[in-house]
Amino acid sequence: MFKRETELCSAFIEDLKRHREWTAYAETAGWDILLVHVDGTQIGVQAKLRFNLEVLTQAVESSYRGGEIGPDYRVGLVGQYRNGSNLCDALGLTLVSAIRRWDGQISFSPDIG
């Protein structure tokens, strides 16, 4: 569905524009995307084309580096989902994956909005 991680991130940010209460910042504070809600809630997003250990490692490390304050929530964004939501749940991560709809459009599940 995507050839590069940047394409995945761009599609996710574009889809998120439906929810005007979120602002997306690409490549911010060690995250591929940092989402900030109007109420101040932050979500750190690490993206990979396929679900793998690297996306989990990056999301966990980005929150615990040297005692830095991190976002309120962490998300692994993947272009292709196989399985792993149980592992994500155990690590306190949400796994969001791209889905090609019947009309050819791309959406993301679960919806962050």
Short mmCIF file of N, CA and C in Angstrom, two decimals:
data_model
loop_
_atom_site.label_atom_id
_atom_site.label_comp_id
_atom_site.label_asym_id
_atom_site.label_seq_id
_atom_site.Cartn_x
_atom_site.Cartn_y
_atom_site.Cartn_z
N MET A 1 0.81 -1.18 0.00
CA MET A 1 0.00 0.00 0.00
C MET A 1 0.87 1.27 0.00
N PHE A 2 1.98 1.23 0.73
CA PHE A 2 2.92 2.35 0.79
C PHE A 2 4.31 1.85 0.45
N LYS A 3 5.07 2.66 -0.27
CA LYS A 3 6.45 2.28 -0.60
C LYS A 3 7.45 2.83 0.40
N ARG A 4 7.07 3.94 1.05
CA ARG A 4 7.98 4.56 2.02
C ARG A 4 7.21 4.94 3.28
N GLU A 5 7.95 4.96 4.37
CA GLU A 5 7.36 5.34 5.65
C GLU A 5 6.78 6.76 5.60
N THR A 6 7.44 7.65 4.87
CA THR A 6 6.95 9.02 4.78
C THR A 6 5.57 9.09 4.11
N GLU A 7 5.32 8.19 3.16
CA GLU A 7 4.01 8.13 2.51
C GLU A 7 2.94 7.70 3.52
N LEU A 8 3.27 6.72 4.34
CA LEU A 8 2.36 6.25 5.39
C LEU A 8 2.03 7.39 6.35
N CYS A 9 3.06 8.09 6.82
CA CYS A 9 2.86 9.19 7.76
C CYS A 9 2.02 10.31 7.12
N SER A 10 2.30 10.63 5.88
CA SER A 10 1.53 11.68 5.19
C SER A 10 0.06 11.31 5.05
N ALA A 11 -0.20 10.05 4.72
CA ALA A 11 -1.59 9.59 4.59
C ALA A 11 -2.30 9.63 5.94
N PHE A 12 -1.61 9.25 7.00
CA PHE A 12 -2.18 9.28 8.34
C PHE A 12 -2.51 10.73 8.75
N ILE A 13 -1.58 11.63 8.52
CA ILE A 13 -1.81 13.04 8.86
C ILE A 13 -2.97 13.60 8.04
N GLU A 14 -3.04 13.25 6.78
CA GLU A 14 -4.13 13.72 5.92
C GLU A 14 -5.48 13.20 6.43
N ASP A 15 -5.52 11.92 6.80
CA ASP A 15 -6.75 11.32 7.33
C ASP A 15 -7.16 11.99 8.64
N LEU A 16 -6.20 12.35 9.43
CA LEU A 16 -6.45 12.96 10.74
C LEU A 16 -7.05 14.37 10.62
N LYS A 17 -6.92 15.00 9.49
CA LYS A 17 -7.45 16.35 9.30
C LYS A 17 -8.97 16.40 9.47
N ARG A 18 -9.62 15.24 9.39
CA ARG A 18 -11.07 15.19 9.64
C ARG A 18 -11.39 15.61 11.07
N HIS A 19 -10.42 15.44 11.95
CA HIS A 19 -10.59 15.76 13.37
C HIS A 19 -9.84 17.06 13.66
N ARG A 20 -10.52 18.15 13.57
CA ARG A 20 -9.88 19.46 13.67
C ARG A 20 -9.27 19.75 15.03
N GLU A 21 -9.61 18.95 16.02
CA GLU A 21 -9.08 19.20 17.36
C GLU A 21 -7.66 18.67 17.55
N TRP A 22 -7.12 17.96 16.53
CA TRP A 22 -5.76 17.43 16.60
C TRP A 22 -4.85 18.19 15.65
N THR A 23 -3.63 18.48 16.12
CA THR A 23 -2.60 19.06 15.26
C THR A 23 -1.45 18.06 15.19
N ALA A 24 -0.98 17.78 13.99
CA ALA A 24 0.10 16.81 13.79
C ALA A 24 1.41 17.54 13.49
N TYR A 25 2.46 17.12 14.19
CA TYR A 25 3.80 17.65 13.97
C TYR A 25 4.70 16.50 13.53
N ALA A 26 5.17 16.54 12.30
CA ALA A 26 6.03 15.48 11.77
C ALA A 26 7.43 15.60 12.35
N GLU A 27 8.06 14.44 12.61
CA GLU A 27 9.45 14.39 13.07
C GLU A 27 9.71 15.38 14.22
N THR A 28 9.01 15.17 15.31
CA THR A 28 9.09 16.08 16.45
C THR A 28 9.39 15.32 17.74
N ALA A 29 10.35 15.80 18.50
CA ALA A 29 10.69 15.27 19.84
C ALA A 29 10.98 13.77 19.82
N GLY A 30 11.61 13.30 18.74
CA GLY A 30 11.97 11.89 18.64
C GLY A 30 10.86 10.99 18.12
N TRP A 31 9.74 11.55 17.75
CA TRP A 31 8.60 10.78 17.22
C TRP A 31 8.47 11.03 15.72
N ASP A 32 7.97 10.03 15.00
CA ASP A 32 7.69 10.25 13.57
C ASP A 32 6.59 11.30 13.43
N ILE A 33 5.60 11.23 14.31
CA ILE A 33 4.52 12.22 14.36
C ILE A 33 4.20 12.46 15.83
N LEU A 34 4.05 13.71 16.20
CA LEU A 34 3.56 14.04 17.53
C LEU A 34 2.21 14.72 17.33
N LEU A 35 1.16 14.12 17.91
CA LEU A 35 -0.18 14.68 17.82
C LEU A 35 -0.48 15.45 19.09
N VAL A 36 -1.04 16.64 18.94
CA VAL A 36 -1.40 17.45 20.09
C VAL A 36 -2.87 17.85 19.96
N HIS A 37 -3.65 17.52 20.97
CA HIS A 37 -5.07 17.82 21.02
C HIS A 37 -5.26 19.23 21.57
N VAL A 38 -6.38 19.86 21.27
CA VAL A 38 -6.64 21.21 21.77
C VAL A 38 -6.65 21.26 23.30
N ASP A 39 -6.92 20.13 23.96
CA ASP A 39 -6.92 20.11 25.42
C ASP A 39 -5.53 19.85 26.01
N GLY A 40 -4.50 19.72 25.14
CA GLY A 40 -3.13 19.52 25.58
C GLY A 40 -2.67 18.07 25.59
N THR A 41 -3.57 17.12 25.40
CA THR A 41 -3.19 15.71 25.32
C THR A 41 -2.25 15.50 24.15
N GLN A 42 -1.20 14.69 24.38
CA GLN A 42 -0.24 14.40 23.32
C GLN A 42 -0.18 12.90 23.04
N ILE A 43 -0.03 12.56 21.76
CA ILE A 43 0.15 11.18 21.33
C ILE A 43 1.41 11.12 20.48
N GLY A 44 2.36 10.27 20.89
CA GLY A 44 3.57 10.05 20.11
C GLY A 44 3.35 8.87 19.18
N VAL A 45 3.69 9.04 17.91
CA VAL A 45 3.47 8.01 16.89
C VAL A 45 4.82 7.60 16.29
N GLN A 46 5.11 6.30 16.32
CA GLN A 46 6.25 5.73 15.59
C GLN A 46 5.68 4.89 14.46
N ALA A 47 6.22 5.05 13.28
CA ALA A 47 5.66 4.40 12.09
C ALA A 47 6.65 3.45 11.45
N LYS A 48 6.13 2.37 10.92
CA LYS A 48 6.87 1.40 10.11
C LYS A 48 5.92 0.87 9.04
N LEU A 49 6.46 0.47 7.92
CA LEU A 49 5.62 -0.07 6.86
C LEU A 49 4.95 -1.38 7.27
N ARG A 50 5.64 -2.16 8.07
CA ARG A 50 5.09 -3.45 8.55
C ARG A 50 5.27 -3.53 10.05
N PHE A 51 4.35 -4.23 10.70
CA PHE A 51 4.46 -4.43 12.14
C PHE A 51 5.70 -5.28 12.42
N ASN A 52 6.56 -4.77 13.31
CA ASN A 52 7.75 -5.52 13.67
C ASN A 52 8.25 -5.04 15.04
N LEU A 53 9.27 -5.68 15.53
CA LEU A 53 9.82 -5.35 16.83
C LEU A 53 10.37 -3.93 16.87
N GLU A 54 10.87 -3.44 15.76
CA GLU A 54 11.47 -2.11 15.73
C GLU A 54 10.45 -1.02 16.07
N VAL A 55 9.23 -1.12 15.54
CA VAL A 55 8.23 -0.10 15.85
C VAL A 55 7.89 -0.13 17.34
N LEU A 56 7.85 -1.32 17.93
CA LEU A 56 7.59 -1.42 19.37
C LEU A 56 8.73 -0.83 20.18
N THR A 57 9.95 -1.19 19.80
CA THR A 57 11.14 -0.70 20.51
C THR A 57 11.22 0.82 20.46
N GLN A 58 11.00 1.40 19.29
CA GLN A 58 11.06 2.85 19.16
C GLN A 58 10.00 3.54 20.01
N ALA A 59 8.80 3.01 20.01
CA ALA A 59 7.71 3.64 20.78
C ALA A 59 7.99 3.56 22.28
N VAL A 60 8.52 2.45 22.75
CA VAL A 60 8.81 2.30 24.17
C VAL A 60 10.02 3.15 24.55
N GLU A 61 11.09 3.09 23.76
CA GLU A 61 12.30 3.87 24.06
C GLU A 61 12.03 5.37 24.01
N SER A 62 11.22 5.81 23.10
CA SER A 62 10.94 7.23 22.96
C SER A 62 10.26 7.79 24.20
N SER A 63 9.62 6.95 24.96
CA SER A 63 8.93 7.42 26.16
C SER A 63 9.79 7.35 27.40
N TYR A 64 10.82 6.54 27.39
CA TYR A 64 11.57 6.30 28.62
C TYR A 64 13.01 6.75 28.56
N ARG A 65 13.42 7.47 27.53
CA ARG A 65 14.80 7.91 27.38
C ARG A 65 15.19 8.87 28.50
N GLY A 66 16.11 8.46 29.32
CA GLY A 66 16.71 9.35 30.29
C GLY A 66 15.77 10.13 31.16
N GLY A 67 14.58 9.61 31.43
CA GLY A 67 13.65 10.30 32.30
C GLY A 67 12.95 11.49 31.66
N GLU A 68 13.07 11.64 30.36
CA GLU A 68 12.40 12.74 29.68
C GLU A 68 10.89 12.61 29.81
N ILE A 69 10.23 13.73 29.84
CA ILE A 69 8.78 13.71 29.84
C ILE A 69 8.33 13.39 28.42
N GLY A 70 7.43 12.45 28.29
CA GLY A 70 6.97 12.05 26.96
C GLY A 70 5.50 12.34 26.78
N PRO A 71 4.95 11.92 25.66
CA PRO A 71 3.53 12.14 25.40
C PRO A 71 2.67 11.31 26.35
N ASP A 72 1.39 11.66 26.40
CA ASP A 72 0.45 10.95 27.26
C ASP A 72 0.18 9.53 26.77
N TYR A 73 0.20 9.34 25.45
CA TYR A 73 -0.09 8.04 24.85
C TYR A 73 0.92 7.77 23.75
N ARG A 74 1.12 6.48 23.45
CA ARG A 74 2.06 6.06 22.41
C ARG A 74 1.34 5.17 21.41
N VAL A 75 1.67 5.37 20.13
CA VAL A 75 1.01 4.63 19.05
C VAL A 75 2.07 4.07 18.11
N GLY A 76 1.87 2.83 17.70
CA GLY A 76 2.63 2.24 16.61
C GLY A 76 1.76 2.31 15.37
N LEU A 77 2.21 2.98 14.34
CA LEU A 77 1.47 3.13 13.09
C LEU A 77 2.10 2.23 12.05
N VAL A 78 1.31 1.34 11.46
CA VAL A 78 1.85 0.41 10.47
C VAL A 78 1.02 0.44 9.20
N GLY A 79 1.71 0.23 8.08
CA GLY A 79 1.04 0.17 6.80
C GLY A 79 0.45 -1.20 6.52
N GLN A 80 1.05 -2.22 7.10
CA GLN A 80 0.56 -3.59 6.96
C GLN A 80 0.49 -4.23 8.33
N TYR A 81 -0.68 -4.72 8.66
CA TYR A 81 -0.87 -5.33 9.97
C TYR A 81 -0.93 -6.84 9.83
N ARG A 82 -0.25 -7.54 10.67
CA ARG A 82 -0.34 -9.00 10.73
C ARG A 82 -1.02 -9.38 12.04
N ASN A 83 -0.29 -9.33 13.11
CA ASN A 83 -0.87 -9.42 14.44
C ASN A 83 0.13 -8.86 15.42
N GLY A 84 -0.28 -8.63 16.60
CA GLY A 84 0.61 -8.04 17.58
C GLY A 84 -0.10 -7.13 18.54
N SER A 85 -1.42 -7.01 18.39
CA SER A 85 -2.14 -6.09 19.26
C SER A 85 -2.06 -6.51 20.72
N ASN A 86 -1.98 -7.83 21.00
CA ASN A 86 -1.85 -8.27 22.39
C ASN A 86 -0.53 -7.79 22.99
N LEU A 87 0.54 -7.89 22.23
CA LEU A 87 1.84 -7.42 22.69
C LEU A 87 1.81 -5.90 22.89
N CYS A 88 1.20 -5.18 21.97
CA CYS A 88 1.07 -3.73 22.11
C CYS A 88 0.29 -3.38 23.37
N ASP A 89 -0.80 -4.07 23.61
CA ASP A 89 -1.58 -3.83 24.82
C ASP A 89 -0.73 -4.02 26.07
N ALA A 90 0.07 -5.07 26.10
CA ALA A 90 0.91 -5.36 27.26
C ALA A 90 1.95 -4.26 27.48
N LEU A 91 2.39 -3.61 26.40
CA LEU A 91 3.38 -2.54 26.49
C LEU A 91 2.75 -1.16 26.68
N GLY A 92 1.42 -1.11 26.69
CA GLY A 92 0.75 0.17 26.84
C GLY A 92 0.72 0.99 25.57
N LEU A 93 0.81 0.32 24.42
CA LEU A 93 0.80 0.98 23.11
C LEU A 93 -0.52 0.70 22.40
N THR A 94 -0.89 1.59 21.51
CA THR A 94 -2.01 1.35 20.62
C THR A 94 -1.43 1.08 19.24
N LEU A 95 -1.92 0.07 18.57
CA LEU A 95 -1.48 -0.26 17.22
C LEU A 95 -2.53 0.23 16.23
N VAL A 96 -2.12 1.12 15.34
CA VAL A 96 -3.01 1.67 14.31
C VAL A 96 -2.50 1.20 12.97
N SER A 97 -3.40 0.68 12.14
CA SER A 97 -2.97 0.19 10.83
C SER A 97 -3.80 0.80 9.71
N ALA A 98 -3.17 0.89 8.55
CA ALA A 98 -3.82 1.41 7.35
C ALA A 98 -4.72 0.32 6.77
N ILE A 99 -5.86 0.75 6.27
CA ILE A 99 -6.82 -0.17 5.66
C ILE A 99 -7.29 0.44 4.34
N ARG A 100 -7.24 -0.36 3.28
CA ARG A 100 -7.78 0.12 2.00
C ARG A 100 -9.26 -0.24 1.98
N ARG A 101 -10.10 0.78 1.89
CA ARG A 101 -11.55 0.58 1.90
C ARG A 101 -12.04 0.07 0.56
N TRP A 102 -13.27 -0.35 0.51
CA TRP A 102 -13.88 -0.90 -0.71
C TRP A 102 -13.85 0.11 -1.84
N ASP A 103 -13.88 1.43 -1.53
CA ASP A 103 -13.88 2.46 -2.56
C ASP A 103 -12.47 2.89 -2.98
N GLY A 104 -11.45 2.19 -2.45
CA GLY A 104 -10.07 2.48 -2.81
C GLY A 104 -9.39 3.49 -1.91
N GLN A 105 -10.16 4.18 -1.10
CA GLN A 105 -9.60 5.16 -0.17
C GLN A 105 -8.90 4.44 0.99
N ILE A 106 -7.98 5.12 1.63
CA ILE A 106 -7.25 4.56 2.76
C ILE A 106 -7.76 5.20 4.04
N SER A 107 -8.05 4.36 5.03
CA SER A 107 -8.40 4.85 6.35
C SER A 107 -7.53 4.14 7.37
N PHE A 108 -7.67 4.51 8.62
CA PHE A 108 -6.82 3.95 9.67
C PHE A 108 -7.67 3.45 10.80
N SER A 109 -7.28 2.30 11.34
CA SER A 109 -8.04 1.68 12.41
C SER A 109 -7.10 1.25 13.54
N PRO A 110 -7.47 1.54 14.78
CA PRO A 110 -8.65 2.31 15.19
C PRO A 110 -8.46 3.78 14.89
N ASP A 111 -9.57 4.49 14.83
CA ASP A 111 -9.58 5.92 14.54
C ASP A 111 -9.13 6.68 15.78
N ILE A 112 -8.12 7.52 15.66
CA ILE A 112 -7.60 8.29 16.79
C ILE A 112 -8.61 9.33 17.27
N GLY A 113 -9.35 9.92 16.33
CA GLY A 113 -10.25 11.04 16.60
C GLY A 113 -11.07 10.88 17.81
#
